[in-house]
PDB file of C-alpha atoms in Angstrom:
ATOM      1  CA  MET A   1       0.001  -0.063  -0.020  1.00 80.00           C
ATOM      2  CA  THR A   2       1.351   3.250  -0.991  1.00 89.00           C
ATOM      3  CA  GLN A   3       1.627   6.468   1.182  1.00 92.00           C
ATOM      4  CA  LEU A   4      -1.068   8.299  -0.813  1.00 94.00           C
ATOM      5  CA  GLU A   5      -3.603   5.209  -0.264  1.00 93.00           C
ATOM      6  CA  ILE A   6      -3.005   5.403   3.187  1.00 92.00           C
ATOM      7  CA  SER A   7      -3.290   9.237   3.228  1.00 94.00           C
ATOM      8  CA  GLU A   8      -6.535   8.992   1.548  1.00 96.00           C
ATOM      9  CA  ILE A   9      -7.891   6.225   4.135  1.00 95.00           C
ATOM     10  CA  VAL A  10      -7.269   8.509   6.726  1.00 95.00           C
ATOM     11  CA  GLN A  11      -8.614  11.663   5.351  1.00 97.00           C
ATOM     12  CA  SER A  12     -12.043   9.724   4.380  1.00 96.00           C
ATOM     13  CA  GLN A  13     -12.000   8.391   8.095  1.00 97.00           C
ATOM     14  CA  ARG A  14     -11.521  12.073   9.395  1.00 96.00           C
ATOM     15  CA  LYS A  15     -14.319  13.333   7.225  1.00 97.00           C
ATOM     16  CA  PHE A  16     -16.619  10.523   8.225  1.00 97.00           C
ATOM     17  CA  PHE A  17     -15.779  11.043  11.936  1.00 97.00           C
ATOM     18  CA  ARG A  18     -16.601  14.907  11.604  1.00 96.00           C
ATOM     19  CA  THR A  19     -19.945  14.205  10.493  1.00 96.00           C
ATOM     20  CA  ASN A  20     -20.610  12.765  13.979  1.00 95.00           C
ATOM     21  CA  ALA A  21     -22.176   9.227  12.880  1.00 95.00           C
ATOM     22  CA  THR A  22     -20.080   7.437  15.286  1.00 95.00           C
ATOM     23  CA  LEU A  23     -21.067   9.392  18.462  1.00 94.00           C
ATOM     24  CA  PRO A  24     -24.547   8.058  18.959  1.00 95.00           C
ATOM     25  CA  VAL A  25     -24.205   5.106  21.678  1.00 96.00           C
ATOM     26  CA  ASN A  26     -26.744   3.128  19.393  1.00 96.00           C
ATOM     27  CA  PHE A  27     -24.662   3.336  16.400  1.00 97.00           C
ATOM     28  CA  ARG A  28     -21.585   1.769  18.581  1.00 97.00           C
ATOM     29  CA  ILE A  29     -23.729  -0.918  19.965  1.00 97.00           C
ATOM     30  CA  ASP A  30     -24.584  -1.908  16.405  1.00 97.00           C
ATOM     31  CA  ALA A  31     -21.142  -2.139  15.197  1.00 97.00           C
ATOM     32  CA  LEU A  32     -20.220  -4.117  18.048  1.00 98.00           C
ATOM     33  CA  ARG A  33     -23.096  -6.413  17.386  1.00 98.00           C
ATOM     34  CA  LYS A  34     -22.036  -6.679  13.710  1.00 97.00           C
ATOM     35  CA  LEU A  35     -18.512  -7.576  14.869  1.00 97.00           C
ATOM     36  CA  HIS A  36     -19.798  -9.928  17.509  1.00 98.00           C
ATOM     37  CA  ASN A  37     -22.046 -11.781  14.936  1.00 98.00           C
ATOM     38  CA  ALA A  38     -19.293 -11.881  12.041  1.00 97.00           C
ATOM     39  CA  ILE A  39     -16.779 -13.540  14.645  1.00 97.00           C
ATOM     40  CA  LYS A  40     -19.606 -16.142  15.683  1.00 97.00           C
ATOM     41  CA  SER A  41     -20.623 -17.220  12.300  1.00 97.00           C
ATOM     42  CA  ASN A  42     -16.746 -17.434  11.257  1.00 96.00           C
ATOM     43  CA  GLU A  43     -15.765 -19.335  14.395  1.00 95.00           C
ATOM     44  CA  GLU A  44     -14.461 -22.595  12.191  1.00 96.00           C
ATOM     45  CA  LYS A  45     -12.952 -20.396   9.609  1.00 96.00           C
ATOM     46  CA  ILE A  46     -10.808 -18.533  12.291  1.00 96.00           C
ATOM     47  CA  ALA A  47      -9.726 -21.716  14.077  1.00 96.00           C
ATOM     48  CA  LYS A  48      -8.425 -23.200  10.687  1.00 96.00           C
ATOM     49  CA  ALA A  49      -6.637 -20.110  10.190  1.00 96.00           C
ATOM     50  CA  ILE A  50      -5.085 -19.824  13.525  1.00 96.00           C
ATOM     51  CA  LYS A  51      -4.138 -23.534  13.153  1.00 96.00           C
ATOM     52  CA  SER A  52      -2.442 -22.860   9.769  1.00 95.00           C
ATOM     53  CA  ASP A  53      -0.667 -19.875  11.114  1.00 94.00           C
ATOM     54  CA  LEU A  54       0.426 -20.901  14.745  1.00 93.00           C
ATOM     55  CA  GLY A  55      -0.267 -24.417  15.082  1.00 94.00           C
ATOM     56  CA  LYS A  56      -3.030 -23.989  17.661  1.00 93.00           C
ATOM     57  CA  SER A  57      -5.799 -26.472  18.179  1.00 94.00           C
ATOM     58  CA  ALA A  58      -9.548 -25.274  17.765  1.00 93.00           C
ATOM     59  CA  MET A  59      -9.808 -25.401  21.657  1.00 95.00           C
ATOM     60  CA  GLU A  60      -6.828 -23.332  22.134  1.00 94.00           C
ATOM     61  CA  SER A  61      -7.857 -20.895  19.603  1.00 94.00           C
ATOM     62  CA  TYR A  62     -11.110 -20.373  20.960  1.00 95.00           C
ATOM     63  CA  MET A  63     -10.025 -20.086  24.744  1.00 95.00           C
ATOM     64  CA  CYS A  64      -7.188 -17.832  23.940  1.00 93.00           C
ATOM     65  CA  GLU A  65      -8.398 -15.762  21.049  1.00 94.00           C
ATOM     66  CA  THR A  66     -12.004 -16.085  19.908  1.00 96.00           C
ATOM     67  CA  GLY A  67     -13.722 -16.737  23.081  1.00 96.00           C
ATOM     68  CA  LEU A  68     -12.022 -13.924  24.705  1.00 96.00           C
ATOM     69  CA  THR A  69     -12.775 -11.299  22.053  1.00 97.00           C
ATOM     70  CA  LEU A  70     -16.414 -12.338  21.883  1.00 97.00           C
ATOM     71  CA  SER A  71     -16.207 -12.072  25.840  1.00 97.00           C
ATOM     72  CA  GLU A  72     -14.857  -8.430  25.329  1.00 97.00           C
ATOM     73  CA  ILE A  73     -17.194  -7.457  22.729  1.00 98.00           C
ATOM     74  CA  SER A  74     -20.304  -8.765  24.932  1.00 97.00           C
ATOM     75  CA  TYR A  75     -19.087  -6.772  27.924  1.00 97.00           C
ATOM     76  CA  MET A  76     -18.708  -3.667  25.940  1.00 97.00           C
ATOM     77  CA  ILE A  77     -22.390  -4.003  24.465  1.00 97.00           C
ATOM     78  CA  LYS A  78     -23.680  -4.621  28.003  1.00 97.00           C
ATOM     79  CA  HIS A  79     -21.817  -1.701  29.844  1.00 97.00           C
ATOM     80  CA  LEU A  80     -21.401   0.774  26.675  1.00 96.00           C
ATOM     81  CA  LYS A  81     -24.259   3.272  27.636  1.00 95.00           C
ATOM     82  CA  ARG A  82     -23.002   3.553  31.312  1.00 94.00           C
ATOM     83  CA  PHE A  83     -19.507   4.093  29.857  1.00 93.00           C
ATOM     84  CA  ALA A  84     -20.399   6.695  27.385  1.00 92.00           C
ATOM     85  CA  CYS A  85     -22.540   8.925  29.633  1.00 91.00           C
ATOM     86  CA  GLU A  86     -21.074  11.912  31.429  1.00 91.00           C
ATOM     87  CA  LYS A  87     -19.856  11.456  35.078  1.00 92.00           C
ATOM     88  CA  ARG A  88     -20.443  14.256  37.608  1.00 92.00           C
ATOM     89  CA  VAL A  89     -17.300  15.504  39.727  1.00 92.00           C
ATOM     90  CA  ARG A  90     -16.772  18.042  42.615  1.00 92.00           C
ATOM     91  CA  THR A  91     -16.930  21.735  41.436  1.00 91.00           C
ATOM     92  CA  PRO A  92     -14.376  23.884  43.027  1.00 91.00           C
ATOM     93  CA  LEU A  93     -15.257  26.337  45.450  1.00 88.00           C
ATOM     94  CA  PRO A  94     -14.730  29.605  42.938  1.00 90.00           C
ATOM     95  CA  GLN A  95     -17.146  28.046  40.528  1.00 89.00           C
ATOM     96  CA  TYR A  96     -19.852  27.113  43.273  1.00 86.00           C
ATOM     97  CA  LEU A  97     -23.036  28.038  41.031  1.00 87.00           C
ATOM     98  CA  SER A  98     -21.708  25.691  38.038  1.00 91.00           C
ATOM     99  CA  ARG A  99     -22.000  22.086  37.373  1.00 90.00           C
ATOM    100  CA  SER A 100     -18.832  19.894  36.792  1.00 91.00           C
ATOM    101  CA  PHE A 101     -18.658  16.815  34.944  1.00 90.00           C
ATOM    102  CA  LYS A 102     -16.453  14.760  32.748  1.00 90.00           C
ATOM    103  CA  LYS A 103     -17.584  13.512  29.514  1.00 89.00           C
ATOM    104  CA  PRO A 104     -15.773  10.887  27.286  1.00 90.00           C
ATOM    105  CA  SER A 105     -15.142  11.854  23.934  1.00 90.00           C
ATOM    106  CA  PRO A 106     -13.652   9.834  21.176  1.00 93.00           C
ATOM    107  CA  TYR A 107     -10.266  10.697  19.607  1.00 92.00           C
ATOM    108  CA  GLY A 108     -11.179  10.290  15.853  1.00 94.00           C
ATOM    109  CA  VAL A 109      -8.915   8.026  13.686  1.00 96.00           C
ATOM    110  CA  THR A 110      -7.273   5.016  15.413  1.00 96.00           C
ATOM    111  CA  LEU A 111      -4.373   2.837  14.287  1.00 96.00           C
ATOM    112  CA  ILE A 112      -4.421  -0.611  15.674  1.00 97.00           C
ATOM    113  CA  MET A 113      -1.247  -2.672  14.834  1.00 95.00           C
ATOM    114  CA  SER A 114      -1.428  -6.141  15.990  1.00 92.00           C
ATOM    115  CA  PRO A 115       1.420  -8.707  16.963  1.00 91.00           C
ATOM    116  CA  TRP A 116       1.647 -12.179  15.323  1.00 89.00           C
ATOM    117  CA  ASN A 117       1.246 -14.261  18.763  1.00 90.00           C
ATOM    118  CA  TYR A 118      -2.327 -13.814  19.486  1.00 94.00           C
ATOM    119  CA  PRO A 119      -3.414 -12.067  16.017  1.00 94.00           C
ATOM    120  CA  LEU A 120      -7.239 -12.436  16.363  1.00 95.00           C
ATOM    121  CA  LEU A 121      -7.532 -11.442  20.084  1.00 95.00           C
ATOM    122  CA  LEU A 122      -4.725  -8.569  19.782  1.00 95.00           C
ATOM    123  CA  THR A 123      -6.542  -6.846  16.683  1.00 96.00           C
ATOM    124  CA  LEU A 124     -10.289  -7.535  17.538  1.00 96.00           C
ATOM    125  CA  SER A 125      -9.849  -6.439  20.957  1.00 96.00           C
ATOM    126  CA  PRO A 126      -8.487  -3.275  20.370  1.00 97.00           C
ATOM    127  CA  LEU A 127     -10.861  -2.543  17.409  1.00 97.00           C
ATOM    128  CA  CYS A 128     -13.954  -3.387  19.826  1.00 97.00           C
ATOM    129  CA  ASN A 129     -12.778  -0.828  22.317  1.00 96.00           C
ATOM    130  CA  ALA A 130     -11.948   1.883  19.447  1.00 97.00           C
ATOM    131  CA  LEU A 131     -15.353   1.257  17.919  1.00 97.00           C
ATOM    132  CA  ALA A 132     -17.283   1.410  21.491  1.00 97.00           C
ATOM    133  CA  ALA A 133     -15.376   4.838  22.235  1.00 96.00           C
ATOM    134  CA  GLY A 134     -16.944   6.382  18.972  1.00 96.00           C
ATOM    135  CA  ASN A 135     -13.573   6.299  17.098  1.00 97.00           C
ATOM    136  CA  THR A 136     -12.878   5.198  13.523  1.00 97.00           C
ATOM    137  CA  ALA A 137     -10.026   2.576  12.905  1.00 97.00           C
ATOM    138  CA  VAL A 138      -7.190   1.742  10.622  1.00 97.00           C
ATOM    139  CA  VAL A 139      -6.223  -1.911  11.308  1.00 97.00           C
ATOM    140  CA  LYS A 140      -2.885  -3.195  10.502  1.00 95.00           C
ATOM    141  CA  PRO A 141      -2.822  -7.075  11.136  1.00 94.00           C
ATOM    142  CA  SER A 142       0.400  -8.951  11.553  1.00 92.00           C
ATOM    143  CA  ALA A 143       2.476 -10.126   8.226  1.00 92.00           C
ATOM    144  CA  TYR A 144       3.308 -13.167  10.448  1.00 94.00           C
ATOM    145  CA  SER A 145      -0.001 -14.513  10.551  1.00 94.00           C
ATOM    146  CA  PRO A 146      -1.064 -14.339   6.869  1.00 95.00           C
ATOM    147  CA  GLN A 147      -3.943 -16.721   7.181  1.00 96.00           C
ATOM    148  CA  THR A 148      -5.556 -14.945  10.368  1.00 95.00           C
ATOM    149  CA  SER A 149      -4.850 -11.523   8.829  1.00 95.00           C
ATOM    150  CA  GLU A 150      -6.462 -12.355   5.391  1.00 96.00           C
ATOM    151  CA  LEU A 151      -9.786 -13.930   7.176  1.00 96.00           C
ATOM    152  CA  MET A 152      -9.914 -10.667   9.517  1.00 96.00           C
ATOM    153  CA  ALA A 153      -9.460  -8.418   6.785  1.00 96.00           C
ATOM    154  CA  ASN A 154     -12.478 -10.179   4.953  1.00 96.00           C
ATOM    155  CA  ILE A 155     -14.590  -9.818   7.908  1.00 96.00           C
ATOM    156  CA  ILE A 156     -13.787  -6.652   8.535  1.00 97.00           C
ATOM    157  CA  GLU A 157     -14.614  -5.352   4.976  1.00 96.00           C
ATOM    158  CA  GLU A 158     -17.642  -7.200   4.711  1.00 96.00           C
ATOM    159  CA  ILE A 159     -19.326  -5.520   7.693  1.00 96.00           C
ATOM    160  CA  PHE A 160     -17.854  -1.864   7.922  1.00 97.00           C
ATOM    161  CA  PRO A 161     -17.403   0.693   5.321  1.00 96.00           C
ATOM    162  CA  PRO A 162     -13.751   1.527   4.692  1.00 95.00           C
ATOM    163  CA  GLU A 163     -14.412   5.033   5.860  1.00 96.00           C
ATOM    164  CA  TYR A 164     -15.300   3.401   9.326  1.00 97.00           C
ATOM    165  CA  VAL A 165     -12.896   0.637   9.731  1.00 97.00           C
ATOM    166  CA  ALA A 166     -10.466   0.037   7.198  1.00 96.00           C
ATOM    167  CA  VAL A 167      -7.730  -2.953   6.991  1.00 94.00           C
TER     168      VAL A 167
END
């Protein structure tokens, strides 16, 4: 991929982020559900890809990667509304007439680079967190786990437009 192509991806994601489409909590939850369903429906393919890349058995790949990723996505779906709401904090005495709060805000475009040893978990778990926070994401899977990386790219490209999540 050339530097120009990368720049175009980042620019399109910045443009999409500025539309505030990623801010509603329901949009984020829908994105997480899509990711969860895609992983569930591709569990066998994921196990085969991890087996060919790392030699892990189907049970080990589920316990150490797929299951943990699904668990994290489920946790985020369940708690996202609470995580996204503003939280009151103490108001300093000089501003006693005002109201103070912390409001979680997304950063914008995020880059997720994964290592080879847990290619699914260490790619899709940060992606889950980035989407839950309301960010867009550029995902760079490991080149040392080509089968898993290719499968993840296919899954992500199927469910998300490139201005939201690009591989």
